Coordinates of C-alpha atoms in Angstrom, one line a residue:
V972 CA -13.5 -12.3 52.2
R973 CA -11.6 -9.2 50.9
S974 CA -12.4 -5.6 51.1
Q975 CA -12.4 -3.2 48.2
E976 CA -8.8 -2.6 48.9
K977 CA -8.2 -6.4 48.5
E978 CA -7.4 -6.8 52.1
I979 CA -8.6 -10.0 53.9
T980 CA -11.4 -9.1 56.3
G981 CA -12.8 -12.6 57.0
Y982 CA -13.2 -16.2 56.0
V983 CA -16.0 -18.4 54.9
A984 CA -15.8 -22.1 55.7
V985 CA -18.0 -24.9 54.4
G986 CA -18.2 -28.1 56.3
V987 CA -19.4 -31.4 54.8
D988 CA -20.3 -34.4 56.9
I989 CA -18.3 -37.3 55.6
T990 CA -19.3 -39.8 58.3
D991 CA -20.9 -42.2 55.9
K992 CA -18.0 -41.9 53.5
V993 CA -15.5 -42.8 56.2
R994 CA -17.7 -45.6 57.5
N995 CA -18.1 -47.1 54.0
K996 CA -14.3 -46.9 53.4
R997 CA -13.7 -48.6 56.7
Q998 CA -16.2 -51.4 55.9
L999 CA -14.8 -51.9 52.5
R1000 CA -11.3 -52.2 53.9
E1001 CA -12.5 -54.7 56.6
R1002 CA -14.3 -56.8 53.9
E1003 CA -11.1 -56.8 51.8
E1004 CA -9.0 -57.9 54.8
L1005 CA -11.6 -60.6 55.6
F1006 CA -11.5 -61.8 52.0
H1007 CA -7.7 -62.0 51.9
G1008 CA -7.6 -63.7 55.3
I1009 CA -10.1 -66.4 54.3
T1010 CA -8.5 -67.0 50.9
Y1011 CA -5.0 -67.0 52.2
A1012 CA -5.8 -69.7 54.7
A1013 CA -8.0 -71.7 52.3
Y1014 CA -7.0 -75.3 51.5
N1015 CA -8.4 -75.0 48.0
G1016 CA -7.1 -72.7 45.3
I1017 CA -9.0 -69.5 44.8
I1018 CA -8.6 -67.5 41.6
L1019 CA -10.2 -64.3 40.5
L1020 CA -10.6 -63.5 36.8
D1021 CA -11.6 -60.3 35.0
E1022 CA -14.0 -60.4 32.0
H1023 CA -11.1 -61.4 29.7
F1024 CA -10.1 -64.4 31.8
I1025 CA -7.1 -62.5 33.1
I1026 CA -6.0 -63.6 36.6
T1027 CA -6.3 -60.8 39.1
Y1028 CA -6.0 -62.8 42.3
W1029 CA -4.2 -66.0 43.1
N1030 CA -4.1 -67.4 46.6
P1031 CA -1.3 -69.5 48.3
A1032 CA -3.3 -72.8 47.7
A1033 CA -3.3 -72.1 44.0
E1034 CA 0.5 -71.7 44.3
R1035 CA 0.7 -75.1 46.0
I1036 CA -1.5 -76.8 43.4
F1037 CA 0.1 -75.4 40.2
F1038 CA 3.6 -74.4 41.4
Y1039 CA 3.2 -70.9 40.0
Q1040 CA 3.9 -68.0 42.4
K1041 CA 1.4 -65.2 42.6
Q1042 CA 3.6 -62.8 40.7
E1043 CA 3.9 -65.3 37.9
A1044 CA 0.1 -65.9 37.6
K1045 CA -1.3 -62.4 38.0
G1046 CA -1.9 -60.6 34.7
T1047 CA -1.9 -63.9 32.7
S1048 CA -4.7 -65.5 30.9
I1049 CA -5.8 -68.6 32.9
I1050 CA -6.3 -70.5 29.6
D1051 CA -2.7 -69.8 28.5
L1052 CA -1.4 -70.7 32.0
L1053 CA -3.4 -73.8 33.0
S1054 CA -5.2 -75.2 30.1
P1055 CA -3.6 -77.9 27.9
D1056 CA -3.6 -76.9 24.2
A1057 CA -6.2 -79.6 23.3
S1058 CA -8.5 -78.4 26.1
H1059 CA -8.7 -74.7 25.2
P1060 CA -12.3 -75.0 23.8
E1061 CA -13.5 -76.9 26.9
W1062 CA -11.9 -74.4 29.3
R1063 CA -13.5 -71.5 27.4
S1064 CA -16.9 -73.1 27.6
V1065 CA -16.5 -73.8 31.3
L1066 CA -15.3 -70.3 32.2
V1067 CA -18.4 -68.6 30.9
S1068 CA -20.6 -70.9 33.0
E1069 CA -21.3 -71.4 36.7
G1070 CA -21.3 -74.5 38.9
S1071 CA -18.8 -77.3 39.2
H1072 CA -16.8 -78.9 36.5
E1073 CA -14.0 -81.5 36.3
L1074 CA -11.1 -80.6 34.0
T1075 CA -7.5 -81.5 33.4
A1076 CA -5.0 -78.6 34.2
L1077 CA -1.3 -78.0 33.6
R1078 CA 1.2 -77.4 36.4
K1079 CA 4.3 -75.4 36.0
G1080 CA 6.7 -77.8 34.2
G1081 CA 4.0 -79.4 32.1
E1082 CA 2.6 -82.0 34.5
T1083 CA -1.1 -82.5 34.2
V1084 CA -3.4 -82.7 37.2
P1085 CA -7.1 -83.5 37.6
V1086 CA -9.0 -80.6 39.1
E1087 CA -12.6 -79.6 40.1
L1088 CA -13.5 -76.0 39.3
T1089 CA -16.4 -74.4 41.1
L1090 CA -17.3 -71.1 39.3
S1091 CA -19.5 -68.1 40.4
K1092 CA -19.9 -64.7 38.8
A1093 CA -19.6 -61.4 40.7
T1094 CA -19.4 -57.7 39.9
I1095 CA -16.4 -56.0 41.4
K1096 CA -15.8 -52.3 41.0
N1097 CA -18.5 -52.2 38.3
R1098 CA -16.8 -54.9 36.2
P1099 CA -17.8 -58.5 35.8
H1100 CA -15.5 -61.1 37.4
T1101 CA -15.4 -64.9 37.8
I1102 CA -14.5 -66.4 41.2
I1103 CA -13.0 -69.9 40.8
V1104 CA -12.5 -72.4 43.7
I1105 CA -10.1 -75.1 42.5
R1106 CA -9.8 -78.5 44.2
D1107 CA -6.9 -80.9 43.4
M1108 CA -8.5 -84.3 42.7
T1109 CA -5.2 -86.3 42.4
E1110 CA -5.6 -88.2 45.6
Q1111 CA -9.4 -88.8 45.0
K1112 CA -8.7 -90.2 41.5
E1113 CA -5.9 -92.4 42.8
S1114 CA -8.2 -93.7 45.5
E1115 CA -11.0 -94.4 43.1
A1116 CA -8.6 -96.3 40.8
Q1117 CA -7.4 -98.4 43.8
M1118 CA -11.0 -99.1 44.8
R1119 CA -11.9 -100.2 41.3
L1120 CA -8.8 -102.5 41.3
L1121 CA -9.7 -103.9 44.7
S1122 CA -13.3 -104.4 43.6
T1123 CA -12.2 -106.3 40.5
I1124 CA -9.9 -108.6 42.6
V1125 CA -12.7 -109.3 45.2
Q1126 CA -15.3 -110.0 42.6
T1127 CA -13.1 -112.3 40.5
S1128 CA -11.6 -114.2 43.5
Q1129 CA -12.4 -117.9 43.8
E1130 CA -12.5 -117.5 47.6
A1131 CA -15.6 -116.2 49.4
I1132 CA -14.8 -112.6 50.6
I1133 CA -17.2 -110.9 52.9
S1134 CA -16.8 -107.5 54.6
V1135 CA -18.7 -106.9 57.8
S1136 CA -19.3 -103.7 59.7
A1137 CA -18.4 -103.3 63.4
S1138 CA -22.1 -104.0 64.2
G1139 CA -22.0 -107.3 62.3
T1140 CA -24.0 -106.3 59.2
I1141 CA -22.7 -107.4 55.8
L1142 CA -21.1 -104.7 53.6
S1143 CA -19.9 -106.7 50.6
W1144 CA -20.5 -110.2 49.4
N1145 CA -18.7 -111.5 46.3
K1146 CA -19.7 -114.1 43.7
A1147 CA -17.7 -116.8 45.4
A1148 CA -19.7 -116.2 48.6
E1149 CA -22.9 -116.5 46.6
E1150 CA -21.7 -119.8 45.1
M1151 CA -20.5 -121.2 48.5
T1152 CA -23.7 -120.2 50.4
G1153 CA -26.3 -120.1 47.7
I1154 CA -27.4 -116.7 48.9
P1155 CA -27.4 -113.9 46.2
E1156 CA -25.6 -110.6 46.9
E1157 CA -28.9 -108.6 47.1
N1158 CA -30.2 -110.8 49.9
A1159 CA -26.9 -110.6 51.8
L1160 CA -26.1 -106.9 51.8
D1161 CA -27.1 -105.1 55.0
A1162 CA -28.2 -108.3 56.6
P1163 CA -26.7 -109.3 60.0
I1164 CA -24.1 -112.0 59.3
L1165 CA -25.3 -114.1 62.1
D1166 CA -28.7 -114.4 60.4
L1167 CA -27.1 -116.0 57.4
I1168 CA -24.2 -117.9 58.9
R1169 CA -24.2 -120.0 62.1
L1170 CA -20.8 -120.2 63.8
K1171 CA -19.6 -123.5 65.1
E1172 CA -17.4 -121.7 67.7
G1173 CA -20.2 -119.5 68.9
E1174 CA -21.5 -116.1 68.0
D1175 CA -18.8 -114.2 69.9
R1176 CA -16.2 -115.4 67.4
I1177 CA -17.5 -113.2 64.6
F1178 CA -17.1 -110.0 66.7
E1179 CA -13.7 -111.1 67.8
A1180 CA -12.7 -111.6 64.2
I1181 CA -14.0 -108.2 63.3
S1182 CA -11.8 -106.5 65.8
E1183 CA -8.6 -108.4 64.7
S1184 CA -6.3 -106.7 62.3
D1185 CA -5.1 -110.0 60.7
H1186 CA -7.1 -112.6 58.9
A1187 CA -9.1 -115.0 61.2
V1188 CA -10.4 -118.4 60.2
I1189 CA -14.0 -119.0 61.3
S1190 CA -15.8 -122.3 61.0
A1191 CA -19.4 -121.7 60.0
I1192 CA -22.5 -123.5 58.8
Q1193 CA -24.9 -121.9 56.4
G1194 CA -28.4 -123.4 56.6
T1195 CA -28.1 -127.2 56.4
S1196 CA -25.1 -127.2 54.1
L1197 CA -21.7 -128.5 55.1
P1198 CA -19.4 -126.4 57.3
H1199 CA -17.4 -123.6 55.5
N1200 CA -14.2 -121.9 56.6
L1201 CA -14.7 -118.2 56.2
W1202 CA -11.9 -115.7 56.2

């Protein structure tokens, strides 16, 4: 405050309570730290896209899956970075949706990798974003292929092949087992093996065989038929 002679005669101060503002800033910072902590430690890749499909966040798991470092991925279109040329339309269709989708992606260097994308939409700083959780399905696909191969071998084998749980119930029963015993697969599955096959050496032999790592030969009789050697 100045006098008519322009000399300072006093001061006027205005105070504004910014408690809520400080609290909100602190909470926002804590949430950001929590988000980065969770995504940094996550096993699956986590990617954040803006409304133009530009990558704005890329966690360490995404680096491990695709071999691109964070600084290489951020600011790049995810379609240009990860989508094979022939899959561009499919990727665009998936990225505007939500839920889980299986796609083929490109790693750095051109190698393809099967992935599962789980997408959700969010508004961040008043702008639409897409959060993507990416799971590398390479091991699962290889395991499924091995299981299909094993199933084909078992079903086409001329020997009876039966798998039994630790409790003695039948888990699988191939066509050769059907022909040998006369019992169809649907009647054998989940049934106690000792209800279908009587062991010449005694019932304890089946549980001994289950616990053995190598093949065990078991002499058994099914109904009134001749004895069969079961592996």
